[in-house]
PDB file of C-alpha atoms and ligand atoms in Angstrom:
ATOM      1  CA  UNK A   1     -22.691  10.633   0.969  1.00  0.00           C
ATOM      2  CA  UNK A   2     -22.195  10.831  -3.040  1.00  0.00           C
ATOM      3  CA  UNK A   3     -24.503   8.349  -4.834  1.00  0.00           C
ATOM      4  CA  UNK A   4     -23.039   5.530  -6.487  1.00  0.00           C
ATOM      5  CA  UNK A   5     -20.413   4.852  -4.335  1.00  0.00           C
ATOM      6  CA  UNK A   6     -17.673   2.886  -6.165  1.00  0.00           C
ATOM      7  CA  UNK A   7     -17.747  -0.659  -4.157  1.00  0.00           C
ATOM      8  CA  UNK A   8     -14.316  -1.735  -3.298  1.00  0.00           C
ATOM      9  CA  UNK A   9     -12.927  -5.011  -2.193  1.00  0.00           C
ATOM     10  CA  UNK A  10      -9.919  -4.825   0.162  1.00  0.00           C
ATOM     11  CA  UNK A  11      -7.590  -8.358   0.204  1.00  0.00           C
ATOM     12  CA  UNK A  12      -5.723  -8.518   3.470  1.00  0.00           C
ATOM     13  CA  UNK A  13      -3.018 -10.833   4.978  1.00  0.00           C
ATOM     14  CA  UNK A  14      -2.405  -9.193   8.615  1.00  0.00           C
ATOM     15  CA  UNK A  15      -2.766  -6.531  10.912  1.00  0.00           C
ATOM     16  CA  UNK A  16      -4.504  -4.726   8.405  1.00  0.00           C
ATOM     17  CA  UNK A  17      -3.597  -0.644   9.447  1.00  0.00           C
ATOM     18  CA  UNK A  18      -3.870   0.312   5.191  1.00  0.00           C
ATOM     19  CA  UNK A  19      -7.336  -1.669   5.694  1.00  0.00           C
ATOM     20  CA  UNK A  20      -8.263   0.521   8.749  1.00  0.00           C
ATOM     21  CA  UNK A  21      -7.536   3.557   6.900  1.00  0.00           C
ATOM     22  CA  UNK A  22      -9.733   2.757   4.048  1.00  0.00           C
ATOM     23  CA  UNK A  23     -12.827   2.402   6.338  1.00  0.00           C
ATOM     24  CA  UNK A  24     -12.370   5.529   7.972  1.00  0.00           C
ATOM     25  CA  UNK A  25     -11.902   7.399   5.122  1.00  0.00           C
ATOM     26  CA  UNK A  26     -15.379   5.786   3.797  1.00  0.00           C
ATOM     27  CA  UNK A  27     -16.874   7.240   6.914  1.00  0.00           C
ATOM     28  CA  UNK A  28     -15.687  11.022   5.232  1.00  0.00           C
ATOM     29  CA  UNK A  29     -19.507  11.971   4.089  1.00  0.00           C
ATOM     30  CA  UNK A  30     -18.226  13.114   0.597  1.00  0.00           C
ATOM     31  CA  UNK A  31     -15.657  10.063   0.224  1.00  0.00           C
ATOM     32  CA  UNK A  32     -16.675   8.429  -3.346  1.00  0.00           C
ATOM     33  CA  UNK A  33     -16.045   4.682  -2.470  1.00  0.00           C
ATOM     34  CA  UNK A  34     -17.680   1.849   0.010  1.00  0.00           C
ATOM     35  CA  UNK A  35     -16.000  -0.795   1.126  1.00  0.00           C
ATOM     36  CA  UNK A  36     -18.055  -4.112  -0.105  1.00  0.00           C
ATOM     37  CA  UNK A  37     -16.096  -7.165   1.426  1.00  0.00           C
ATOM     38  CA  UNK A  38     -13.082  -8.086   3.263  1.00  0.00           C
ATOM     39  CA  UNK A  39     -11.351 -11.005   2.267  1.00  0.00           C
ATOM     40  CA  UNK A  40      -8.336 -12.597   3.615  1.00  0.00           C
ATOM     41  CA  UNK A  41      -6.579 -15.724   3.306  1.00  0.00           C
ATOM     42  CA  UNK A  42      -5.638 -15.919   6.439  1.00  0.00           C
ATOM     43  CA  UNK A  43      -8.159 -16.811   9.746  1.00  0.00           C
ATOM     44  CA  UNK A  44      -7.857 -14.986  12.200  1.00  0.00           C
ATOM     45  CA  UNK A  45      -5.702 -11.887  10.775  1.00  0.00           C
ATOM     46  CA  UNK A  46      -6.714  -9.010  12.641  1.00  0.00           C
ATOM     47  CA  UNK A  47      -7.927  -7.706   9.278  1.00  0.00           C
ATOM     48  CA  UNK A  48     -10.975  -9.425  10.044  1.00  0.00           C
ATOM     49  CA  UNK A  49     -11.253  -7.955  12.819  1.00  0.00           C
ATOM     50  CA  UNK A  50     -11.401  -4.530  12.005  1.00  0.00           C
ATOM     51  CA  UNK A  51     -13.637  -5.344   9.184  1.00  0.00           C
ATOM     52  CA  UNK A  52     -16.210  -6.946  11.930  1.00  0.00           C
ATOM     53  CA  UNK A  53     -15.672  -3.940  14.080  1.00  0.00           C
ATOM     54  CA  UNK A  54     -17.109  -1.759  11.079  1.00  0.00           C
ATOM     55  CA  UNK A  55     -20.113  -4.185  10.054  1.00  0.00           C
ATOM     56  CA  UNK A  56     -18.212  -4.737   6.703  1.00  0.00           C
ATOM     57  CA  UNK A  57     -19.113  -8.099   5.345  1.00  0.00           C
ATOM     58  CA  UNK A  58     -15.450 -10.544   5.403  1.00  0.00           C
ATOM     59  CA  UNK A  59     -14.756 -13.811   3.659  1.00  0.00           C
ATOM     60  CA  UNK A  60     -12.233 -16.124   4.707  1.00  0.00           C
ATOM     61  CA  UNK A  61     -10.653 -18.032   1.672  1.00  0.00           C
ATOM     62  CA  UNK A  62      -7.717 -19.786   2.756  1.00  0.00           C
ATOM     63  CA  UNK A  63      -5.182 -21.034   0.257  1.00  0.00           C
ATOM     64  CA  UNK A  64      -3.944 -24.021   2.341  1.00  0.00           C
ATOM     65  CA  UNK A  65      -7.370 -25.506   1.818  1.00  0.00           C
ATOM     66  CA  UNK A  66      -6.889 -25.550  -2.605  1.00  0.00           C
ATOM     67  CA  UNK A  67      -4.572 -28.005  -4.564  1.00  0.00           C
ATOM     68  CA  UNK A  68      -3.524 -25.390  -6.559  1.00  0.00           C
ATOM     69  CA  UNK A  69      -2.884 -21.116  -6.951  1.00  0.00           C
ATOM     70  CA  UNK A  70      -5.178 -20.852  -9.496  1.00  0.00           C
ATOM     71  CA  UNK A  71      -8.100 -22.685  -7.805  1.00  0.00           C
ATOM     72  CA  UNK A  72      -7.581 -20.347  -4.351  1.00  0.00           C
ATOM     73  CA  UNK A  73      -7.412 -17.663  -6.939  1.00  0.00           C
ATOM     74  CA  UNK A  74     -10.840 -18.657  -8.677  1.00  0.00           C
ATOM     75  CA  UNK A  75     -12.436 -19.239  -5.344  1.00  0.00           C
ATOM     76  CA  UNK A  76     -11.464 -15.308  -3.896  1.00  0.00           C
ATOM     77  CA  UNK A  77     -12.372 -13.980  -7.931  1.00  0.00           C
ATOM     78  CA  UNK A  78     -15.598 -15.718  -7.680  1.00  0.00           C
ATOM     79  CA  UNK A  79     -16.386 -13.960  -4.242  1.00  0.00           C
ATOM     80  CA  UNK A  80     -14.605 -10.818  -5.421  1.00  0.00           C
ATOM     81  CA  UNK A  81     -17.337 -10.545  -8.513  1.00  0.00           C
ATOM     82  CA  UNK A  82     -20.437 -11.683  -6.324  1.00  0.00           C
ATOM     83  CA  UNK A  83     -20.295  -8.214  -4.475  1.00  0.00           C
ATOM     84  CA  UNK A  84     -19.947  -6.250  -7.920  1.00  0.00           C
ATOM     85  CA  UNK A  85     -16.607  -4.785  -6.711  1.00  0.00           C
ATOM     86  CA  UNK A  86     -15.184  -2.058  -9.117  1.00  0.00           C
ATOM     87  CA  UNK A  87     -11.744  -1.961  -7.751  1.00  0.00           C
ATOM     88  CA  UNK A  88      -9.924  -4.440  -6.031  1.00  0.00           C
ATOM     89  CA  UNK A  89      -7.538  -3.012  -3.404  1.00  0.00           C
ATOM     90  CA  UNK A  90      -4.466  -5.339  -1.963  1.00  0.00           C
ATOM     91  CA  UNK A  91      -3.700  -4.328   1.870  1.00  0.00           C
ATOM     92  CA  UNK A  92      -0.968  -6.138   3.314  1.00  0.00           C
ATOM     93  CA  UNK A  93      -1.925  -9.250   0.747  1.00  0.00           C
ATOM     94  CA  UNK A  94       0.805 -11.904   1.165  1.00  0.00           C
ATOM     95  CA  UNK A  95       0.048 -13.977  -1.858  1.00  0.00           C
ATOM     96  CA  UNK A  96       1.567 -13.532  -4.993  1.00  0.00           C
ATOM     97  CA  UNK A  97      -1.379 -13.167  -7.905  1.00  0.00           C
ATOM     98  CA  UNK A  98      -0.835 -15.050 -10.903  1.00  0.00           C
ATOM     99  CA  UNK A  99      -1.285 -13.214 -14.820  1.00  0.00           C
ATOM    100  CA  UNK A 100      -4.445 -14.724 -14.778  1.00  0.00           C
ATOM    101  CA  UNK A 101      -6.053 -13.286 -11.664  1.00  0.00           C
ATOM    102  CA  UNK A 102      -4.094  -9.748 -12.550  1.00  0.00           C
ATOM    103  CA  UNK A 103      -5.948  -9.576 -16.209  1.00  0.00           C
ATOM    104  CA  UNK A 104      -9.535 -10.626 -14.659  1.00  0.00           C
ATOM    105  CA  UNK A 105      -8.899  -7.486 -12.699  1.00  0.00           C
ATOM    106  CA  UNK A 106      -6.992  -5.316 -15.023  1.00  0.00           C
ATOM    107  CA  UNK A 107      -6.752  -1.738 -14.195  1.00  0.00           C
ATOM    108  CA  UNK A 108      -9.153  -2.841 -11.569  1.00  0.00           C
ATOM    109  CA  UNK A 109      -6.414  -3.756  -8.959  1.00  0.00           C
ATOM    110  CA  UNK A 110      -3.953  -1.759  -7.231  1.00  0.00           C
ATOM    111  CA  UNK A 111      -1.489  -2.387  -4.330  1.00  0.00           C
ATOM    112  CA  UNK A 112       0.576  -0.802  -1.768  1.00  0.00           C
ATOM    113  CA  UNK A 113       3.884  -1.514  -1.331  1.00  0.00           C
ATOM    114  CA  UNK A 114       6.292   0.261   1.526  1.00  0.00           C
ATOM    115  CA  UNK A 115       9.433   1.410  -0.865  1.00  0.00           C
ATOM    116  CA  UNK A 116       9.474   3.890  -3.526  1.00  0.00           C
ATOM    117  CA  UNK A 117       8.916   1.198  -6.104  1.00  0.00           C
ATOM    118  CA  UNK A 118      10.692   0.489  -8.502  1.00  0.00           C
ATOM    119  CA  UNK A 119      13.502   0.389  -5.960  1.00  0.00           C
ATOM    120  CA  UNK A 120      12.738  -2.534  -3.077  1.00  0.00           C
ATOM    121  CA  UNK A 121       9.860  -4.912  -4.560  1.00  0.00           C
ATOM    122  CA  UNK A 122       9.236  -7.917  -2.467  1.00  0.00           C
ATOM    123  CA  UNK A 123       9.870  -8.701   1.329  1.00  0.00           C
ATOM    124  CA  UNK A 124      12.087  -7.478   4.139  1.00  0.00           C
ATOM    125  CA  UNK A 125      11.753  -4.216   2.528  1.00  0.00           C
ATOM    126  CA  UNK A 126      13.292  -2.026   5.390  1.00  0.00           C
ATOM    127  CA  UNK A 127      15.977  -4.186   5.768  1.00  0.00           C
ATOM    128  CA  UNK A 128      17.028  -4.241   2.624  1.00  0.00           C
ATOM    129  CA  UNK A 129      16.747  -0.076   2.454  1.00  0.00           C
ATOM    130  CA  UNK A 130      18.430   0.082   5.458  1.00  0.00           C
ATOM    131  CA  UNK A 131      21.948  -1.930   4.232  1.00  0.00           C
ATOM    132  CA  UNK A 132      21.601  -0.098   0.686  1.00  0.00           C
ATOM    133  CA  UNK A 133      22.622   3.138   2.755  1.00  0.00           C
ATOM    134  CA  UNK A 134      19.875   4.977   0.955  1.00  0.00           C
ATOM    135  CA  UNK A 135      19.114   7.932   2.441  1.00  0.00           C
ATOM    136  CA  UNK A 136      15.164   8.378   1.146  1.00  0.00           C
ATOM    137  CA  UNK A 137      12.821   5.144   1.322  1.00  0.00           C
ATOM    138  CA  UNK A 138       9.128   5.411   1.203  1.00  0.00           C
ATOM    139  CA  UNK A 139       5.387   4.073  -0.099  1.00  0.00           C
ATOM    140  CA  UNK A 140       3.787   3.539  -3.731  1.00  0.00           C
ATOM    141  CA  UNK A 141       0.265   2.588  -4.347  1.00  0.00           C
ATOM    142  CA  UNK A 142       0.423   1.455  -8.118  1.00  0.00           C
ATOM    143  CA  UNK A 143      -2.189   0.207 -10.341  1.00  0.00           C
ATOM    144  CA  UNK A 144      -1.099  -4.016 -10.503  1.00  0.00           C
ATOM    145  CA  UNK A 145       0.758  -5.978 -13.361  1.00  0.00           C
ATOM    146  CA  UNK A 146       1.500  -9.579 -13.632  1.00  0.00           C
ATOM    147  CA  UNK A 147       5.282  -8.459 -12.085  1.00  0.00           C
ATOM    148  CA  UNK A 148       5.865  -8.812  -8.175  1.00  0.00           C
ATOM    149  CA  UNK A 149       5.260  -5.246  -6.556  1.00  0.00           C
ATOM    150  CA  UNK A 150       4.727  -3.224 -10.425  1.00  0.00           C
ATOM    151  CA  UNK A 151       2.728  -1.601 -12.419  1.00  0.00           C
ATOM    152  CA  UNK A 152       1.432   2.293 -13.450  1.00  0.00           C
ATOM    153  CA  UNK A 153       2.490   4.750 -10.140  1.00  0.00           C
ATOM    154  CA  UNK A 154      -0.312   6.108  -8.691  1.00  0.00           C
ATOM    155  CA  UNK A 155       0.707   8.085  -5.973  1.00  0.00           C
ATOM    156  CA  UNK A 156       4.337   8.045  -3.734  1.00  0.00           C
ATOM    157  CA  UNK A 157       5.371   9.655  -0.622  1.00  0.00           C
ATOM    158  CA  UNK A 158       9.005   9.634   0.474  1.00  0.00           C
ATOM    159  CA  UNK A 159      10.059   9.284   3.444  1.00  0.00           C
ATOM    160  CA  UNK A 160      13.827  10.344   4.739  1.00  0.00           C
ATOM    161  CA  UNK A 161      16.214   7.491   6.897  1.00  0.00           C
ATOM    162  CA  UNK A 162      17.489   8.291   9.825  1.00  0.00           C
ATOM    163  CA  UNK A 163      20.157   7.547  11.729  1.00  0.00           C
ATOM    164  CA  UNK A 164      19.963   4.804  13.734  1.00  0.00           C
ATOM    165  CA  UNK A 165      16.904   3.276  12.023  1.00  0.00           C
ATOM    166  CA  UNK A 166      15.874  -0.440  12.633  1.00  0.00           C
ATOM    167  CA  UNK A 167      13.797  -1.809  10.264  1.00  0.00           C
ATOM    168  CA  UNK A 168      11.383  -1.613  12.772  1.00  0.00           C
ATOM    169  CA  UNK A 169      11.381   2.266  13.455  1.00  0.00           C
ATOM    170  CA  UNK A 170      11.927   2.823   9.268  1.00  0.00           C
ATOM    171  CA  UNK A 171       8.567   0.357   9.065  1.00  0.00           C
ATOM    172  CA  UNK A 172       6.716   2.976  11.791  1.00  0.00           C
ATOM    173  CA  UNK A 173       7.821   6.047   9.524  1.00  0.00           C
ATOM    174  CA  UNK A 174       6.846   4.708   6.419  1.00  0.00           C
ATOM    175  CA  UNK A 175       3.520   3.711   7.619  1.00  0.00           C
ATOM    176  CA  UNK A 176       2.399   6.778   8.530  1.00  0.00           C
ATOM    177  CA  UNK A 177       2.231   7.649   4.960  1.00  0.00           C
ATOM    178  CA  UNK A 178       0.922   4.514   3.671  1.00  0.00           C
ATOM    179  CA  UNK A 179      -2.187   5.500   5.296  1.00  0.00           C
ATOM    180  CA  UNK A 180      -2.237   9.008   3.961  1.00  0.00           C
ATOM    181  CA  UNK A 181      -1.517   7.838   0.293  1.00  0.00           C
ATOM    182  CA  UNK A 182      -3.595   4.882  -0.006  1.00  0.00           C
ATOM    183  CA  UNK A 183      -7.192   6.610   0.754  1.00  0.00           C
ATOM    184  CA  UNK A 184      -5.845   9.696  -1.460  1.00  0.00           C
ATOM    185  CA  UNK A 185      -5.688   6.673  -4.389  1.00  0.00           C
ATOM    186  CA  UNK A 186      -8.987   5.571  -4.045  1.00  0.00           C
ATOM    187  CA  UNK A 187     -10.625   9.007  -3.633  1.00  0.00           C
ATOM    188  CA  UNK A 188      -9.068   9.670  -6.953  1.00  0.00           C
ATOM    189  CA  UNK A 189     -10.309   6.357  -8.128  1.00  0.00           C
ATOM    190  CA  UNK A 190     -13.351   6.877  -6.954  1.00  0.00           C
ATOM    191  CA  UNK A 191     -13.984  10.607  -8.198  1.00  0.00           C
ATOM    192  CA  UNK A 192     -12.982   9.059 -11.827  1.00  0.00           C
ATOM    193  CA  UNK A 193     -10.315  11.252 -12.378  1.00  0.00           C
ATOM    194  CA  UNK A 194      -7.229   8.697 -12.808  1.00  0.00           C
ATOM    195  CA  UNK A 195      -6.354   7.334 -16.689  1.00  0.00           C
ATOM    196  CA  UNK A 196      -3.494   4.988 -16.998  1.00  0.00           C
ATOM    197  CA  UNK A 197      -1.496   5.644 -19.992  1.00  0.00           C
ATOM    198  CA  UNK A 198       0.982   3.171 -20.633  1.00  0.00           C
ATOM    199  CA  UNK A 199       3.002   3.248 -17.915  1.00  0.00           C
ATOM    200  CA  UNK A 200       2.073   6.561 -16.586  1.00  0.00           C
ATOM    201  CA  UNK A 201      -0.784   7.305 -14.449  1.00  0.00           C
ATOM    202  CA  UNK A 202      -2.514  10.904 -15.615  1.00  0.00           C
ATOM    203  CA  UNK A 203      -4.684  11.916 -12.575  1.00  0.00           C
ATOM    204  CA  UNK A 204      -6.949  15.078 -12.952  1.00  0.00           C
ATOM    205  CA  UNK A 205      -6.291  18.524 -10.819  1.00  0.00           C
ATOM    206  CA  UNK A 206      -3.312  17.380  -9.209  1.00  0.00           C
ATOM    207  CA  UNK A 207      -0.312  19.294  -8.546  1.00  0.00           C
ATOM    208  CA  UNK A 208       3.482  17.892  -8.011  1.00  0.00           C
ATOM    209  CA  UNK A 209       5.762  19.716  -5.110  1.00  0.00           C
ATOM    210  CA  UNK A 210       7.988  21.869  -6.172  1.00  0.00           C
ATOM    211  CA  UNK A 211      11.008  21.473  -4.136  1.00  0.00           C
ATOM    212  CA  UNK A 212      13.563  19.009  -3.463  1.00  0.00           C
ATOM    213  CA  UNK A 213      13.770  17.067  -0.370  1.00  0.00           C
ATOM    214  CA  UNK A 214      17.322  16.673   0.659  1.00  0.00           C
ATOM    215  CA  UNK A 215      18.780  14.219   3.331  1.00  0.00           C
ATOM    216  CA  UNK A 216      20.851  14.814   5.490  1.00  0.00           C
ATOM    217  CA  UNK A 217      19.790  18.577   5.798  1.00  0.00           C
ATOM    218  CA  UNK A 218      22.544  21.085   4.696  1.00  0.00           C
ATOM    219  CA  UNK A 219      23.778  22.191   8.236  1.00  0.00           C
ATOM    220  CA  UNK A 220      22.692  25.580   8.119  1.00  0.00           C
ATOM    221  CA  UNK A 221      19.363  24.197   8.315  1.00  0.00           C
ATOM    222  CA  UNK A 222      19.749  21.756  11.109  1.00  0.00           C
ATOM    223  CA  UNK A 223      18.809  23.701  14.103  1.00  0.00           C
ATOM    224  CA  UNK A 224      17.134  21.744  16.533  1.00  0.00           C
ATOM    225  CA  UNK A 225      16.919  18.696  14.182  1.00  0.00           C
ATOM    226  CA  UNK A 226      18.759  15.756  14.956  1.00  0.00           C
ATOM    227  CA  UNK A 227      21.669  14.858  13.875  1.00  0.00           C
ATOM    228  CA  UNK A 228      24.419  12.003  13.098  1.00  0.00           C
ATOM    229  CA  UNK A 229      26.856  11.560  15.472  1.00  0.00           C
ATOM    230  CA  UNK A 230      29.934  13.282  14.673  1.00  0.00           C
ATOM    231  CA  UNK A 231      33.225  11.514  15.308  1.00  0.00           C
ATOM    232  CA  UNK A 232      35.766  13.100  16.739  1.00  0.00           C
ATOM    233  CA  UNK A 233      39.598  12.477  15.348  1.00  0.00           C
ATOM    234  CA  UNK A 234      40.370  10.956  18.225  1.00  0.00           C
ATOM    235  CA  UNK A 235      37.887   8.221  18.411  1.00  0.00           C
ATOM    236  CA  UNK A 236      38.842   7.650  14.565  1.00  0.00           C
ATOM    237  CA  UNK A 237      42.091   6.554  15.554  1.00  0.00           C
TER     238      UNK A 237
HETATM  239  C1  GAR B 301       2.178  -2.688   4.652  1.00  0.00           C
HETATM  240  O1  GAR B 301       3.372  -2.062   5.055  1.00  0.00           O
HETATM  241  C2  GAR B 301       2.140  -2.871   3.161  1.00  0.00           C
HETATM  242  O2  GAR B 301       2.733  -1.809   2.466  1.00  0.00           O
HETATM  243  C3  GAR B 301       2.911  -4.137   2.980  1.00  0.00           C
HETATM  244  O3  GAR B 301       2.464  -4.957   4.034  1.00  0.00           O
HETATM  245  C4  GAR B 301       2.137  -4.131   5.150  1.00  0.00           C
HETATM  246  C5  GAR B 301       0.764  -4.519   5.621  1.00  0.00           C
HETATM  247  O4  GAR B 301       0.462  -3.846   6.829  1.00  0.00           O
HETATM  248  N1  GAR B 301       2.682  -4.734   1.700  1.00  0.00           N
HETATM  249  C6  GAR B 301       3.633  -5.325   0.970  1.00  0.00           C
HETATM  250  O5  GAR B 301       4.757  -5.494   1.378  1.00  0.00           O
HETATM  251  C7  GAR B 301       3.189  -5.791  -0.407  1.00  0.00           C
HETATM  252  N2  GAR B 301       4.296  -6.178  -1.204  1.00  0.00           N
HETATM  253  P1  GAR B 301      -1.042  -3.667   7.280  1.00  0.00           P
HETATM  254  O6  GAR B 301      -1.698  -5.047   7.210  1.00  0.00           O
HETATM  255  O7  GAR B 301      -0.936  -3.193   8.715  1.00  0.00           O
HETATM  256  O8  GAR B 301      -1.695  -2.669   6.386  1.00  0.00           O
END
């Protein structure tokens, strides 16, 4: 294991799969980060669960139980601080953060969100993709500003639509790379290799991909891939 492993907080609402990815990539002997605490602000989110399951310490800080945002969010920054977390890592989080708890944590906190940001913030994501008729969706993990679902780009994967999607099967797709690309973040993180410059995130030894993706494929290229329907004139009429 690297010395110094960076200590990380992870916020959770739910189910917490982005969460479960983080610990096992902490388990990777040369992975530069630890995961410190657990905190939801929901009991009994499965989050919790996980986080029990791998001896990570949790805290429950539910904002039901506070008269007001910004004394749930002093309660989960006080918490946050007490395990000398260096980054701050929002997993499923269902809370929006006021500017106050963003700046405590500035360039501290990052998020993932399951669109290719800055198209889709906010909720019922897939839906939303799905009735634009856009053919690529995806997942960002950005660095967080006071906006809902913005801030510097860390790291993106895109993912294609297919036909006869649900928001349910686009969901499944796109979180198969949400747990790719969010450990990949905090490795970076953690190796100290990521500078934010304005809004541009500069991240050291990293390559982009050199071709285009292109959906649908050109047909030529379609063998054995499946395709849309085609409707025959008949049927048109
Ligand atoms: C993930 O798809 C994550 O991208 C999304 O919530 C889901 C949590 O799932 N976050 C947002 O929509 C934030 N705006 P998980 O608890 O199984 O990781």
């Amino acid at each position: 294991m690297p010395k110094n492993r960076m200590a990380v907080a992870v916020l959770a609402s739910g189910r917490g799969s982005n969460l479960q990815a983080l610990i096992d990539a902490c388990d990777a002997p040369d992975f530069p980060a630890r995961i410190a605490l657990v905190l939801t602000n929901v009991p009994g989110a499965n989050a919790l669960a996980r986080a029990e399951q791998a001896g990570i310490p949790t805290a429950v800080i539910d904002h039901r139980r506070f008269p007001s945002r910004e004394a749930f969010e002093a309660a989960m920054r006080e918490r946050i601080n007490k395990t000398g977390a260096e980054l701050v890592c929002l997993a499923g989080f269902m809370r929006l953060l006021t500017p106050g708890f963003v700046a405590a944590f500035s360039d501290r906190l990052i998020n993932i969100h399951p669109s290719l940001l800055p198209a889709f913030p906010g909720l019922r994501v897939h839906g939303r993709v799905l009735e634009s008729g856009a053919r690529f969706t995806g997942c960002t993990v950005h660095f967080v500003s006071a906006e809902t679902d913005a801030g510097p780009i860390l790291i993106q994967a895109a993912v294609p639509v297919h036909p006869g999607d649900t928001a349910e099967t686009l969901a499944a797709r796109v979180l198969e790379s949400e747990v790719r690309v969010y450990p990949q973040a905090v490795r970076w993180i953690g190796e100290g290799r990521v500078r934010i410059n304005g809004a541009v995130v500069e991240i050291d030894g990293v390559a982009a991909p050199v071709a285009a993706l292109i959906n649908p494929l050109p047909e030529a290229a379609t063998a054995g891939v499946r395709r849309q329907p085609t409707i025959s004139i008949s049927e048109k009429k």
